[in-house]
Short mmCIF file of C-alpha atoms in Angstrom, two decimals:
data_model
loop_
_atom_site.label_atom_id
_atom_site.label_comp_id
_atom_site.label_asym_id
_atom_site.label_seq_id
_atom_site.Cartn_x
_atom_site.Cartn_y
_atom_site.Cartn_z
CA UNK A 23 39.75 48.58 -66.69
CA UNK A 24 42.25 46.47 -64.80
CA UNK A 25 43.10 42.83 -65.20
CA UNK A 26 44.63 39.92 -63.34
CA UNK A 27 47.74 38.58 -65.00
CA UNK A 28 50.33 35.89 -64.34
CA UNK A 29 54.11 36.20 -64.17
CA UNK A 30 55.38 33.39 -66.37
CA UNK A 31 58.55 32.71 -64.37
CA UNK A 32 56.94 32.49 -60.96
CA UNK A 33 53.37 31.51 -61.89
CA UNK A 34 52.16 34.17 -59.41
CA UNK A 35 49.26 36.51 -60.08
CA UNK A 36 49.40 40.29 -60.13
CA UNK A 37 47.05 43.24 -60.58
CA UNK A 38 47.57 45.34 -63.72
CA UNK A 39 45.61 48.60 -63.97
CA UNK A 40 45.87 52.32 -64.66
CA UNK A 41 45.31 54.99 -62.02
CA UNK A 42 45.80 58.73 -62.59
CA UNK A 43 47.44 57.91 -65.97
CA UNK A 44 50.02 55.70 -64.23
CA UNK A 45 50.30 52.01 -65.07
CA UNK A 46 50.19 50.10 -61.80
CA UNK A 47 51.27 46.50 -61.41
CA UNK A 48 50.94 45.02 -57.95
CA UNK A 49 52.31 41.56 -57.28
CA UNK A 50 50.54 39.02 -55.10
CA UNK A 51 51.88 35.86 -53.51
CA UNK A 52 49.03 33.80 -54.92
CA UNK A 53 49.70 31.09 -57.51
CA UNK A 54 47.65 30.99 -60.69
CA UNK A 55 44.61 28.86 -59.85
CA UNK A 56 40.95 29.38 -60.82
CA UNK A 57 40.02 30.09 -57.19
CA UNK A 58 42.77 32.69 -56.77
CA UNK A 59 41.88 34.35 -60.07
CA UNK A 60 38.26 34.60 -58.96
CA UNK A 61 39.27 36.07 -55.59
CA UNK A 62 41.56 38.67 -57.19
CA UNK A 63 39.05 39.51 -59.92
CA UNK A 64 36.52 40.41 -57.23
CA UNK A 65 39.06 42.81 -55.73
CA UNK A 66 39.97 44.18 -59.17
CA UNK A 67 36.29 44.85 -59.93
CA UNK A 68 36.02 46.81 -56.68
CA UNK A 69 39.18 48.80 -57.50
CA UNK A 70 37.83 49.59 -60.99
CA UNK A 71 34.53 50.80 -59.52
CA UNK A 72 36.24 52.98 -56.93
CA UNK A 73 38.52 54.53 -59.57
CA UNK A 74 35.51 55.27 -61.75
CA UNK A 75 33.64 56.89 -58.85
CA UNK A 76 36.70 58.82 -57.68
CA UNK A 77 36.84 57.07 -54.30
CA UNK A 78 39.91 54.87 -54.81
CA UNK A 79 42.62 55.11 -52.14
CA UNK A 80 45.77 53.30 -53.27
CA UNK A 81 47.01 52.90 -49.71
CA UNK A 82 43.87 50.97 -48.70
CA UNK A 83 44.71 48.17 -51.12
CA UNK A 84 48.50 48.34 -51.40
CA UNK A 85 49.89 49.98 -48.22
CA UNK A 86 53.40 48.55 -48.68
CA UNK A 87 53.66 49.32 -52.41
CA UNK A 88 56.67 51.06 -53.89
CA UNK A 89 54.18 52.82 -56.20
CA UNK A 90 52.37 54.46 -53.30
CA UNK A 91 54.64 57.50 -53.12
CA UNK A 92 54.41 58.07 -56.89
CA UNK A 93 50.62 57.86 -56.80
CA UNK A 94 50.41 60.19 -53.81
CA UNK A 95 52.60 62.75 -55.59
CA UNK A 96 50.27 62.53 -58.60
CA UNK A 97 47.30 63.13 -56.29
CA UNK A 98 48.91 66.33 -54.99
CA UNK A 99 49.06 67.88 -58.47
#
């Protein structure tokens, strides 16, 4: 199950979850506020559900991610 965390230096929120046995951390540009945490938690809940059901597509959520290639390679194996 993923979580929403905060980078201490920047006070920005990021997603932290596991997919295909890979730890994934995806930065956002949103500051740590209750409203932003709620917004991101809604997205994280959807990601968790899609992973559980086997329908998660990394590129749908994080198309510009540097992790995308690594995850796609893992999907090919």
